[in-house]
XYZ file of C-alpha atoms in Angstrom:
675
model
C -41.694 -32.517 34.726
C -44.839 -31.435 37.640
C -42.242 -30.093 40.490
C -43.274 -26.811 39.971
C -47.037 -26.772 39.626
C -47.265 -29.011 42.833
C -44.964 -26.531 44.258
C -46.531 -23.359 43.548
C -50.672 -25.030 42.659
C -51.528 -21.471 42.735
C -48.617 -19.774 40.406
C -49.862 -22.421 37.877
C -53.455 -21.399 38.185
C -52.562 -18.326 36.214
C -49.180 -19.208 34.089
C -51.182 -22.211 32.978
C -55.250 -21.380 34.133
C -55.625 -17.618 32.435
C -53.947 -19.052 28.561
C -55.917 -22.062 28.491
C -58.479 -20.734 29.396
C -58.502 -17.854 26.890
C -58.220 -21.189 24.378
C -61.149 -22.733 25.228
C -63.037 -19.216 25.636
C -61.156 -18.326 21.993
C -62.478 -21.941 20.287
C -66.323 -21.955 22.562
C -65.835 -18.150 20.094
C -66.040 -19.712 17.606
C -68.026 -22.723 17.230
C -71.102 -20.737 18.365
C -70.221 -18.010 15.132
C -70.088 -21.341 12.634
C -73.095 -22.934 14.186
C -75.400 -19.734 14.089
C -74.077 -18.830 10.221
C -74.120 -22.599 8.835
C -76.500 -24.331 11.269
C -74.757 -26.544 12.196
C -70.112 -27.427 13.911
C -69.343 -27.883 10.359
C -65.775 -29.454 8.624
C -63.064 -27.062 7.816
C -61.685 -29.483 5.902
C -62.485 -32.389 3.375
C -59.684 -34.014 5.458
C -62.116 -34.495 8.065
C -64.851 -36.386 6.857
C -61.461 -38.616 5.619
C -60.282 -39.397 9.501
C -64.280 -40.026 10.688
C -64.439 -42.318 7.747
C -61.369 -44.468 9.137
C -62.824 -44.200 12.183
C -65.554 -45.291 11.992
C -64.495 -48.362 9.912
C -62.401 -48.792 12.868
C -65.313 -48.955 15.934
C -67.157 -51.693 12.950
C -63.732 -54.228 13.746
C -63.240 -53.403 9.212
C -59.835 -51.856 10.407
C -58.455 -49.451 8.055
C -61.162 -49.315 5.497
C -62.627 -46.981 2.824
C -63.518 -48.637 0.724
C -65.478 -52.025 1.887
C -63.271 -54.917 1.942
C -60.642 -53.181 1.209
C -57.651 -52.583 3.824
C -55.595 -49.064 3.101
C -52.991 -47.052 5.146
C -54.538 -44.147 3.747
C -54.737 -43.039 7.358
C -52.083 -39.630 7.704
C -52.138 -40.081 11.087
C -53.269 -43.869 12.831
C -53.438 -42.503 16.752
C -56.496 -40.191 15.917
C -57.811 -43.050 13.442
C -57.462 -45.112 16.632
C -59.127 -42.514 19.239
C -62.256 -40.936 17.335
C -62.491 -44.944 16.949
C -62.653 -45.820 19.915
C -64.868 -43.408 20.594
C -67.407 -43.997 17.895
C -67.443 -47.708 18.416
C -68.871 -46.684 22.306
C -71.139 -43.804 21.009
C -71.967 -45.470 17.688
C -72.589 -41.303 16.422
C -74.527 -41.340 12.835
C -72.306 -39.084 9.730
C -72.459 -35.767 10.601
C -72.140 -36.262 14.563
C -68.273 -38.778 13.495
C -67.480 -35.138 12.479
C -68.916 -33.150 15.696
C -66.816 -35.316 17.485
C -63.391 -34.905 15.730
C -64.123 -31.231 15.803
C -64.597 -30.923 19.814
C -61.348 -33.952 19.753
C -59.278 -31.322 17.602
C -60.216 -28.406 20.143
C -59.351 -30.514 23.055
C -55.712 -31.467 21.673
C -55.564 -27.149 20.579
C -56.089 -26.440 24.546
C -53.721 -29.223 26.038
C -51.167 -27.432 23.330
C -51.776 -24.081 25.528
C -51.615 -25.700 28.578
C -48.006 -28.394 27.370
C -46.538 -24.631 25.828
C -47.398 -23.638 29.327
C -46.385 -25.341 31.419
C -43.547 -26.270 29.197
C -41.466 -22.875 29.420
C -41.978 -21.992 32.456
C -40.785 -25.913 33.642
C -37.771 -24.868 31.049
C -36.513 -21.558 31.589
C -37.866 -21.542 34.867
C -39.834 -18.417 34.865
C -43.565 -17.932 34.603
C -43.454 -14.929 32.701
C -42.111 -17.062 29.631
C -44.909 -19.868 30.184
C -47.695 -17.639 30.282
C -46.527 -15.924 27.235
C -45.871 -18.859 24.958
C -49.427 -20.066 25.437
C -50.875 -16.474 26.477
C -49.612 -15.646 21.767
C -50.598 -19.377 21.511
C -54.036 -19.528 22.548
C -54.846 -15.805 20.550
C -53.125 -17.052 17.167
C -55.700 -17.374 15.157
C -54.230 -20.037 12.866
C -54.535 -22.108 16.159
C -57.907 -21.817 17.128
C -58.644 -22.792 13.410
C -57.079 -25.932 13.685
C -59.013 -26.056 17.075
C -62.030 -26.636 14.864
C -60.788 -28.337 11.815
C -61.156 -31.722 12.922
C -57.483 -32.771 12.147
C -54.779 -34.166 14.155
C -52.707 -31.122 14.008
C -53.219 -29.813 17.351
C -53.224 -33.618 19.114
C -49.586 -34.187 17.455
C -48.676 -29.855 18.590
C -49.071 -31.112 22.205
C -47.878 -34.528 21.552
C -44.192 -32.651 19.915
C -44.149 -29.447 23.591
C -44.403 -32.851 25.812
C -41.680 -35.123 24.074
C -39.625 -32.736 24.134
C -40.226 -31.793 27.948
C -39.533 -35.213 28.808
C -36.192 -35.818 27.006
C -35.436 -32.193 28.371
C -36.129 -33.407 31.561
C -33.982 -36.938 30.664
C -31.409 -34.893 30.440
C -32.150 -33.100 33.845
C -31.557 -36.733 35.698
C -28.781 -38.228 33.837
C -30.740 -40.333 31.430
C -30.637 -39.962 27.820
C -33.806 -41.163 26.478
C -36.038 -42.589 29.258
C -38.867 -45.028 28.348
C -41.635 -42.438 28.406
C -39.961 -40.022 25.833
C -39.891 -43.067 23.858
C -43.388 -43.113 24.138
C -44.907 -39.863 23.810
C -42.247 -39.089 21.081
C -43.693 -42.512 19.033
C -47.020 -41.486 20.317
C -46.499 -37.981 18.535
C -44.764 -40.331 15.034
C -48.268 -41.732 14.913
C -49.886 -38.804 15.561
C -48.012 -37.361 12.039
C -45.347 -38.194 10.077
C -43.891 -35.779 10.727
C -43.012 -36.882 14.476
C -40.237 -39.190 12.923
C -38.033 -35.890 12.247
C -39.096 -35.095 16.514
C -37.613 -38.817 17.092
C -34.115 -38.079 14.840
C -34.056 -34.581 15.736
C -33.755 -35.859 19.742
C -31.706 -38.740 18.951
C -28.980 -36.732 17.511
C -29.320 -34.217 20.594
C -28.616 -36.883 23.130
C -27.063 -39.589 21.326
C -24.176 -36.929 19.953
C -24.783 -33.283 20.822
C -25.159 -33.624 24.591
C -22.122 -36.208 24.498
C -19.488 -33.895 22.748
C -20.588 -30.990 24.371
C -20.128 -32.320 27.272
C -16.704 -34.605 26.905
C -16.076 -34.120 23.289
C -15.453 -37.374 20.617
C -14.786 -39.715 23.754
C -15.809 -42.931 21.887
C -15.342 -44.974 25.481
C -17.368 -42.679 27.929
C -19.963 -42.068 25.161
C -20.846 -46.394 26.329
C -20.443 -46.285 29.460
C -22.738 -42.375 29.142
C -25.504 -43.830 26.807
C -25.921 -47.214 26.957
C -29.223 -46.721 28.857
C -30.895 -45.047 26.321
C -31.944 -48.151 25.189
C -35.319 -48.744 26.992
C -36.591 -45.334 24.430
C -35.372 -46.788 21.718
C -37.045 -50.079 22.003
C -40.337 -48.358 23.362
C -40.002 -45.987 20.148
C -39.182 -48.828 18.085
C -42.363 -51.101 18.819
C -45.183 -47.963 18.544
C -44.439 -46.173 15.885
C -42.801 -48.806 13.372
C -46.079 -51.392 14.082
C -47.901 -48.157 11.216
C -44.829 -48.734 8.738
C -45.024 -52.530 9.185
C -48.168 -52.640 8.145
C -47.397 -49.662 5.428
C -45.332 -52.365 3.977
C -47.519 -54.952 4.532
C -50.280 -53.843 2.514
C -48.669 -51.279 -0.049
C -44.869 -52.560 -0.012
C -43.487 -48.658 1.226
C -43.093 -47.822 4.675
C -45.106 -45.051 4.707
C -49.425 -44.030 4.744
C -50.804 -43.329 0.893
C -51.273 -39.644 1.788
C -47.573 -39.025 2.312
C -46.622 -40.906 -1.115
C -49.173 -38.343 -2.784
C -48.747 -35.044 -1.271
C -44.408 -35.009 -0.428
C -43.050 -33.671 -3.634
C -39.161 -34.266 -1.929
C -37.185 -33.696 -5.015
C -39.612 -32.587 -7.224
C -39.611 -28.768 -7.213
C -36.691 -26.420 -4.477
C -38.601 -24.543 -1.843
C -37.797 -20.827 -1.586
C -37.163 -21.153 1.677
C -37.024 -17.310 2.680
C -39.872 -16.887 2.275
C -42.265 -19.762 3.185
C -40.105 -20.420 5.839
C -41.056 -16.319 7.611
C -44.842 -17.098 5.654
C -46.822 -18.176 8.404
C -44.950 -16.290 11.380
C -44.591 -13.255 9.317
C -48.654 -12.976 8.650
C -49.540 -14.459 12.300
C -47.440 -12.508 14.563
C -45.435 -9.619 12.688
C -41.490 -9.254 12.676
C -40.818 -8.478 16.023
C -42.191 -11.845 16.557
C -39.582 -13.280 14.245
C -36.990 -10.489 15.278
C -37.261 -11.526 19.130
C -38.020 -15.916 18.505
C -34.049 -14.919 16.314
C -32.626 -13.653 19.448
C -33.846 -16.735 21.268
C -32.863 -19.245 19.355
C -29.296 -17.693 20.148
C -30.068 -18.033 23.666
C -30.263 -21.539 23.226
C -27.213 -21.163 21.243
C -25.135 -20.004 23.575
C -26.462 -22.597 26.405
C -27.363 -25.358 25.119
C -24.148 -27.306 27.163
C -27.277 -27.948 29.273
C -30.253 -29.190 27.704
C -28.765 -29.288 23.975
C -30.491 -27.707 21.184
C -33.017 -29.719 20.860
C -36.744 -27.534 20.568
C -34.718 -25.098 18.807
C -33.891 -27.499 16.322
C -37.353 -28.583 16.214
C -39.201 -25.382 15.598
C -36.578 -24.358 13.019
C -35.834 -27.783 11.472
C -40.253 -28.876 11.244
C -40.411 -25.927 8.604
C -37.801 -26.530 6.825
C -38.868 -30.149 5.896
C -42.220 -30.034 5.407
C -40.760 -27.072 3.479
C -38.812 -29.810 0.701
C -42.113 -32.413 0.791
C -44.022 -29.294 -0.822
C -42.930 -26.206 -1.747
C -46.777 -25.566 -1.243
C -47.202 -26.898 1.871
C -46.760 -23.335 3.867
C -49.851 -21.782 2.526
C -52.268 -24.384 1.870
C -55.203 -25.410 4.246
C -54.206 -22.609 5.742
C -50.894 -23.188 6.851
C -51.798 -27.016 8.822
C -48.347 -29.058 7.809
C -46.615 -25.628 9.112
C -49.218 -25.083 12.491
C -46.767 -27.051 14.765
C -44.136 -25.138 14.426
C -46.015 -21.355 16.099
C -46.280 -22.687 19.628
C -42.413 -23.694 19.928
C -41.780 -19.845 17.772
C -44.344 -17.893 21.112
C -41.393 -19.573 23.239
C -38.104 -18.983 21.451
C -40.234 -15.606 20.568
C -40.414 -15.350 24.856
C -37.594 -15.989 25.591
C -35.243 -13.769 23.068
C -37.084 -10.945 24.569
C -36.330 -11.996 28.253
C -32.600 -12.718 26.992
C -31.641 -9.549 25.427
C -33.664 -7.639 28.492
C -31.382 -9.190 30.775
C -28.443 -8.775 28.073
C -29.522 -5.068 28.774
C -29.719 -5.082 31.653
C -26.338 -6.368 31.825
C -24.503 -3.920 29.657
C -27.043 -0.636 29.130
C -27.602 0.152 32.650
C -28.157 2.929 34.382
C -29.984 4.977 37.108
C -32.485 6.113 35.297
C -33.267 3.112 32.672
C -33.578 0.644 35.159
C -37.334 0.745 35.571
C -37.474 1.494 31.876
C -35.919 -1.786 31.731
C -38.624 -3.259 34.601
C -41.437 -2.283 31.849
C -39.840 -3.171 28.528
C -40.933 -7.433 29.455
C -44.370 -6.634 29.788
C -44.679 -4.125 27.330
C -42.816 -5.717 24.591
C -45.057 -9.028 25.780
C -48.396 -7.354 25.482
C -47.125 -5.949 21.946
C -46.623 -10.331 20.850
C -50.239 -10.848 22.176
C -51.532 -8.272 20.352
C -50.465 -8.973 16.867
C -51.025 -12.139 17.347
C -54.370 -11.645 18.511
C -55.009 -8.746 15.524
C -53.557 -10.235 12.817
C -55.504 -14.049 12.980
C -58.717 -12.057 13.604
C -60.119 -12.785 10.796
C -59.686 -16.710 10.997
C -62.728 -17.527 13.273
C -65.373 -16.272 10.274
C -62.955 -17.752 7.752
C -62.972 -21.164 9.668
C -66.887 -20.938 9.387
C -67.036 -19.676 6.193
C -65.012 -22.712 5.325
C -66.801 -24.718 6.857
C -69.685 -23.511 5.031
C -67.490 -24.694 1.706
C -67.482 -28.327 2.337
C -71.744 -28.092 3.555
C -72.004 -25.844 0.079
C -70.283 -28.375 -1.893
C -68.998 -31.655 -0.920
C -71.338 -32.635 1.754
C -74.210 -31.627 -1.292
C -72.269 -33.135 -3.888
C -72.007 -36.712 -1.363
C -76.478 -36.412 -0.780
C -76.063 -36.189 -5.320
C -73.665 -39.350 -5.312
C -76.563 -41.204 -2.678
C -79.609 -40.171 -5.058
C -78.412 -40.710 -8.248
C -76.534 -44.139 -7.700
C -77.490 -47.415 -6.033
C -75.321 -49.089 -3.847
C -72.056 -50.482 -4.875
C -71.434 -48.753 -7.801
C -68.246 -47.401 -8.590
C -67.428 -43.554 -8.359
C -64.356 -41.431 -8.684
C -63.622 -38.680 -6.811
C -60.217 -36.080 -6.768
C -61.572 -35.270 -3.529
C -63.251 -38.649 -1.274
C -65.172 -37.308 2.217
C -68.014 -35.995 2.936
C -68.238 -37.088 -0.232
C -68.361 -40.703 -0.094
C -68.787 -40.704 3.899
C -71.828 -39.286 2.811
C -73.223 -40.779 -0.511
C -71.341 -44.338 1.409
C -70.669 -45.998 -2.564
C -67.053 -47.620 -2.995
C -64.957 -44.801 -4.016
C -61.771 -44.277 -6.875
C -59.419 -41.415 -5.690
C -58.197 -40.149 -8.428
C -55.100 -38.896 -5.953
C -54.428 -41.457 -4.604
C -55.085 -40.880 -0.920
C -57.021 -44.459 -0.069
C -56.307 -45.516 -4.179
C -52.605 -46.901 -4.268
C -52.910 -48.720 -7.413
C -54.112 -45.000 -8.758
C -50.231 -43.440 -6.971
C -48.729 -46.470 -8.801
C -50.103 -45.991 -12.392
C -49.442 -41.660 -12.531
C -45.646 -42.309 -10.919
C -43.516 -39.924 -12.297
C -45.785 -38.740 -14.184
C -46.734 -34.904 -13.558
C -50.013 -33.799 -12.254
C -52.187 -31.904 -14.546
C -50.353 -32.866 -18.319
C -52.241 -35.966 -19.869
C -49.787 -38.776 -19.616
C -50.786 -37.918 -15.605
C -55.307 -37.874 -17.283
C -53.848 -40.983 -19.218
C -52.616 -42.979 -16.111
C -56.264 -42.253 -14.603
C -58.016 -44.202 -18.213
C -55.906 -46.781 -18.254
C -56.959 -47.157 -14.186
C -60.640 -47.282 -14.646
C -60.449 -49.004 -17.152
C -59.775 -52.208 -15.480
C -62.797 -51.159 -12.870
C -64.809 -48.424 -14.372
C -66.709 -45.777 -12.454
C -70.595 -45.033 -13.545
C -70.211 -40.763 -12.210
C -66.552 -39.122 -11.944
C -66.679 -35.814 -10.180
C -63.404 -33.749 -10.304
C -62.509 -29.970 -10.013
C -61.998 -29.867 -13.586
C -58.128 -27.776 -13.599
C -57.220 -31.144 -12.153
C -56.736 -32.717 -15.182
C -57.066 -29.880 -18.126
C -56.870 -33.156 -20.681
C -59.153 -35.593 -19.524
C -62.012 -32.176 -19.263
C -61.090 -29.979 -22.272
C -60.273 -27.381 -19.849
C -57.933 -24.978 -22.064
C -59.410 -26.932 -25.341
C -55.999 -28.870 -25.977
C -57.575 -31.676 -24.355
C -59.318 -34.668 -25.503
C -62.723 -33.832 -26.354
C -65.797 -35.414 -25.068
C -64.299 -38.132 -23.241
C -66.627 -36.552 -20.050
C -70.856 -35.291 -20.831
C -70.544 -33.300 -17.643
C -74.680 -34.162 -15.690
C -74.061 -31.345 -12.724
C -71.858 -28.875 -11.461
C -71.418 -27.970 -7.336
C -70.335 -24.448 -7.292
C -68.826 -21.348 -5.087
C -70.065 -18.894 -6.627
C -70.106 -16.520 -3.746
C -66.321 -17.232 -3.373
C -64.067 -15.635 -4.372
C -61.023 -16.673 -2.607
C -60.195 -17.270 1.023
C -61.791 -20.440 1.256
C -59.602 -24.430 1.055
C -61.914 -25.940 -1.481
C -59.029 -26.957 -3.916
C -61.053 -25.059 -6.378
C -64.742 -22.594 -7.346
C -66.261 -26.231 -9.217
C -67.091 -29.015 -8.805
C -68.435 -31.132 -11.812
C -69.876 -34.558 -12.124
C -69.716 -35.693 -14.993
C -70.709 -39.242 -17.349
C -68.047 -41.231 -18.469
C -67.954 -40.921 -22.622
C -66.167 -44.776 -22.278
C -66.758 -44.489 -26.424
C -64.458 -41.205 -26.483
C -62.027 -42.025 -24.377
C -58.533 -42.341 -26.427
C -57.990 -45.886 -24.611
C -60.027 -48.890 -24.817
C -59.463 -52.195 -23.283
C -60.244 -54.134 -26.152
C -60.494 -53.562 -30.170
C -65.046 -53.430 -30.607
C -65.898 -56.744 -31.710
C -66.959 -55.569 -35.031
C -63.984 -54.238 -36.621
C -62.144 -56.542 -38.934
C -58.992 -57.635 -37.934
C -55.062 -56.898 -38.580
C -52.296 -57.499 -36.403
C -49.576 -55.646 -38.870
C -46.551 -55.255 -36.511
C -44.327 -52.305 -37.471
C -42.092 -51.373 -36.059
C -41.575 -49.469 -32.133
C -43.934 -51.358 -30.550
C -46.759 -50.114 -32.496
C -49.410 -53.033 -33.977
C -53.076 -51.934 -35.886
C -54.904 -54.414 -34.341
C -58.172 -53.993 -36.685
C -60.009 -51.090 -38.791
C -63.517 -49.963 -39.173
C -64.882 -48.778 -42.328
C -67.800 -46.605 -42.962
C -69.203 -44.681 -46.361
C -71.550 -41.556 -45.413
C -72.195 -39.514 -47.878
C -69.776 -37.092 -48.255
C -66.920 -39.215 -47.355
C -65.618 -41.673 -45.547
C -65.419 -42.948 -41.675
C -62.000 -44.836 -40.756
C -61.951 -46.538 -36.779
C -58.117 -47.349 -36.495
C -57.631 -49.792 -33.454
C -53.694 -48.966 -32.386
C -52.060 -51.601 -30.416
C -48.948 -51.404 -28.360
C -46.476 -54.126 -27.670
C -43.635 -51.327 -26.411
C -43.276 -47.009 -25.838
C -42.356 -46.536 -28.488
C -39.525 -43.871 -28.437
C -41.126 -41.816 -31.598
C -43.642 -39.026 -32.395
C -45.727 -40.143 -35.241
C -47.982 -39.552 -38.134
C -50.714 -41.446 -39.168
C -51.042 -41.382 -42.448
C -54.547 -42.340 -44.519
C -53.570 -42.664 -48.198
C -56.925 -43.124 -50.622
C -55.569 -44.602 -53.473
C -56.493 -46.041 -56.947
C -55.284 -49.127 -59.110
C -51.767 -47.142 -60.508
C -51.091 -46.030 -56.686
C -52.495 -42.305 -56.967
C -53.659 -40.235 -54.034
C -56.629 -39.319 -54.387
C -57.695 -38.789 -50.680
C -55.654 -38.407 -47.891
C -55.470 -37.428 -44.080
C -52.486 -37.166 -42.406
C -52.261 -36.259 -38.000
C -51.535 -37.827 -35.430
C -53.878 -39.975 -33.439
C -57.369 -38.679 -32.750
C -57.535 -36.005 -34.854
C -53.384 -35.248 -33.300
C -54.271 -34.950 -29.845
C -52.736 -38.385 -29.100
C -49.020 -38.481 -28.945
C -48.156 -41.857 -29.855
C -44.999 -41.183 -27.424
C -47.707 -40.590 -24.309
C -48.487 -44.786 -25.844
C -47.962 -47.732 -23.089
C -47.411 -51.019 -22.948
C -50.695 -52.816 -23.336
C -52.606 -49.405 -24.841
C -55.977 -50.253 -27.141
C -56.532 -46.406 -28.745
C -59.379 -45.793 -30.943
C -58.215 -43.213 -33.370
C -61.625 -42.380 -35.551
C -61.505 -40.685 -38.874
C -62.960 -38.884 -41.219
C -61.842 -38.337 -45.134
C -63.623 -36.043 -46.952
C -64.491 -37.425 -50.688
C -67.070 -34.302 -52.151
C -64.107 -33.833 -55.190
C -62.664 -37.801 -54.997
C -64.314 -40.394 -57.989
C -65.146 -43.059 -55.246
C -65.339 -45.923 -58.076
C -61.742 -44.691 -58.625
C -60.528 -45.992 -55.357
C -59.366 -49.121 -54.264
C -57.351 -48.987 -51.306
C -56.893 -47.359 -48.547
C -53.123 -47.051 -48.344
C -51.710 -46.639 -43.602
C -48.402 -46.390 -42.508
C -46.816 -44.129 -39.589
C -43.577 -41.438 -39.933
C -41.698 -39.239 -37.856
C -44.013 -35.862 -37.002
C -42.098 -32.573 -39.061
C -38.978 -35.700 -40.404
C -38.571 -38.432 -43.068
C -39.325 -41.650 -43.236
C -41.849 -43.978 -42.661
C -41.516 -46.497 -40.100
C -41.046 -49.835 -41.363
C -43.363 -53.276 -41.171
C -41.841 -55.961 -38.776
C -42.454 -58.196 -41.095
C -44.377 -57.782 -44.276
C -45.121 -58.838 -47.986
C -43.114 -57.463 -50.405
C -43.696 -53.942 -51.688
C -45.250 -53.544 -48.548
C -43.040 -52.378 -46.342
C -43.511 -49.628 -45.176
C -47.043 -49.012 -44.876
C -50.515 -51.890 -45.342
C -53.179 -52.102 -48.111
C -56.210 -52.304 -46.859
C -58.944 -53.285 -49.454
C -62.270 -51.095 -49.924
């Protein structure tokens, strides 16, 4: 793999050294700019703090703990966590130093990525110019620089994917199928990001299917004779890459980390492939690179018999796979999920440029045009580099601004939670990085990244709906938090964000906002609100109030009237019904409450869904206890004539009352409560 570097060391300085130096200088400039703007080298993403907290736990010998005493597979990149944890164990940094170390690590990953794509392009094509151009485009792409100062595993994963494919093609050219070195590097890429599983499949298909077919067709005996040596790489990969899925399975019953379950929307929404696939290269490099990359793919296809299709397949299928896991992934967090394709796109464009010029030389050559063709490659290469730099020129300032956002909102909120809660107090959050690491409080992660019980509870419920919020409420009833810090629009029913949710569940305490930022932030919302949970106003309760009068009247469809509270006030009566559920109701029911006299005449009534119309009975789940408070005015009612309260349910918008399971004669469709 390194024979060209050993053979041509001076050329290697130019081909690999110049792009690498360019990336290093660019990164240093962005870091210094961020320090100048913010006074510190801050992370561009809250997720960086999540990795830092897991790594700090590993450095103490506690394993993958986010909350004290609870091991959970919440780290998407166990390799990144282990690398950081090893450094933390040696230097014992504080929480802010931990983040700085992560940022330095991702910067080194960016430098390694530039070195790798330069060297791979040169080695693959035996053309120094191709490696140089691919490296320079990568080094000058602002989005890759942003990834380099993010403190995340993206750049490490990108570098490992390049080395894995490089090693695989080296195996092919030296007569091996799938060597142990390729297996190890591919496994490390898998441990750096779950998308590494796709990389392993692509390399495996290339090694065991595409190349044998192109060489000999479908001959089973020949296949066994030529492919059996691949067992070493397979064993090496399974031993390394299989360790984390096994650990995840033992901890949660699922082979993938919590983050994959929480953020993947596989099968829920089909992506707009044309828009999503070309979004990043169009924004970063423009259509010239896209056209040349397509030409590079065609060249790769025509010459597949030698090396197969692995690196071209990866550049295409990786992005498509990410988009199918979640169509929003092409843009969220500055496109970090699809960023690892950038160096491969750069290499495809460089190959496409050289192959296009070669075709022109062979088919459209005259004495006059030869001089033009000689200048075409350097001129177009300079255009590609210029577009990469120009289109991404705002990414450095964007990185500093994103770091400022995290410091302004999440870091300050971390201090707030530390100062307003006691050690051991449980808090609930939807962004669990900086806040938890700074406050050092146990957390209920309302997205589920570090709280798999949340994922189990909200499974099959669409986000930002009352069903999702109610599922979270059930989890919080089992382990109540003292404070809840969330973006209100994430949980519209719980926060009554659109004035059509549950009222007064949460009482605002304080707000952390980004008033200076209207767009361009990686923070999921411009306003984070810290709430007190007002438990008596929650739609669900852990138990019926002890002062309630017990009833336990069983209706059909799994609904039980467990008890009631009755209080007469100056101009009406307050009634609280306590409903219990032993099976999910199939219908949407309205509760009727009739004040009747001795003859059964209705003197006053109130017919609404539970909780003033807010709580559809179809949302109820087995085990729920619902507090249904209602007020009936008595301004024009002869209170002395009231003898009983008649209570029952009927289908909303329908006819016929819900019947009781067992009832005294004449009360099959309601229950009478003495006045």
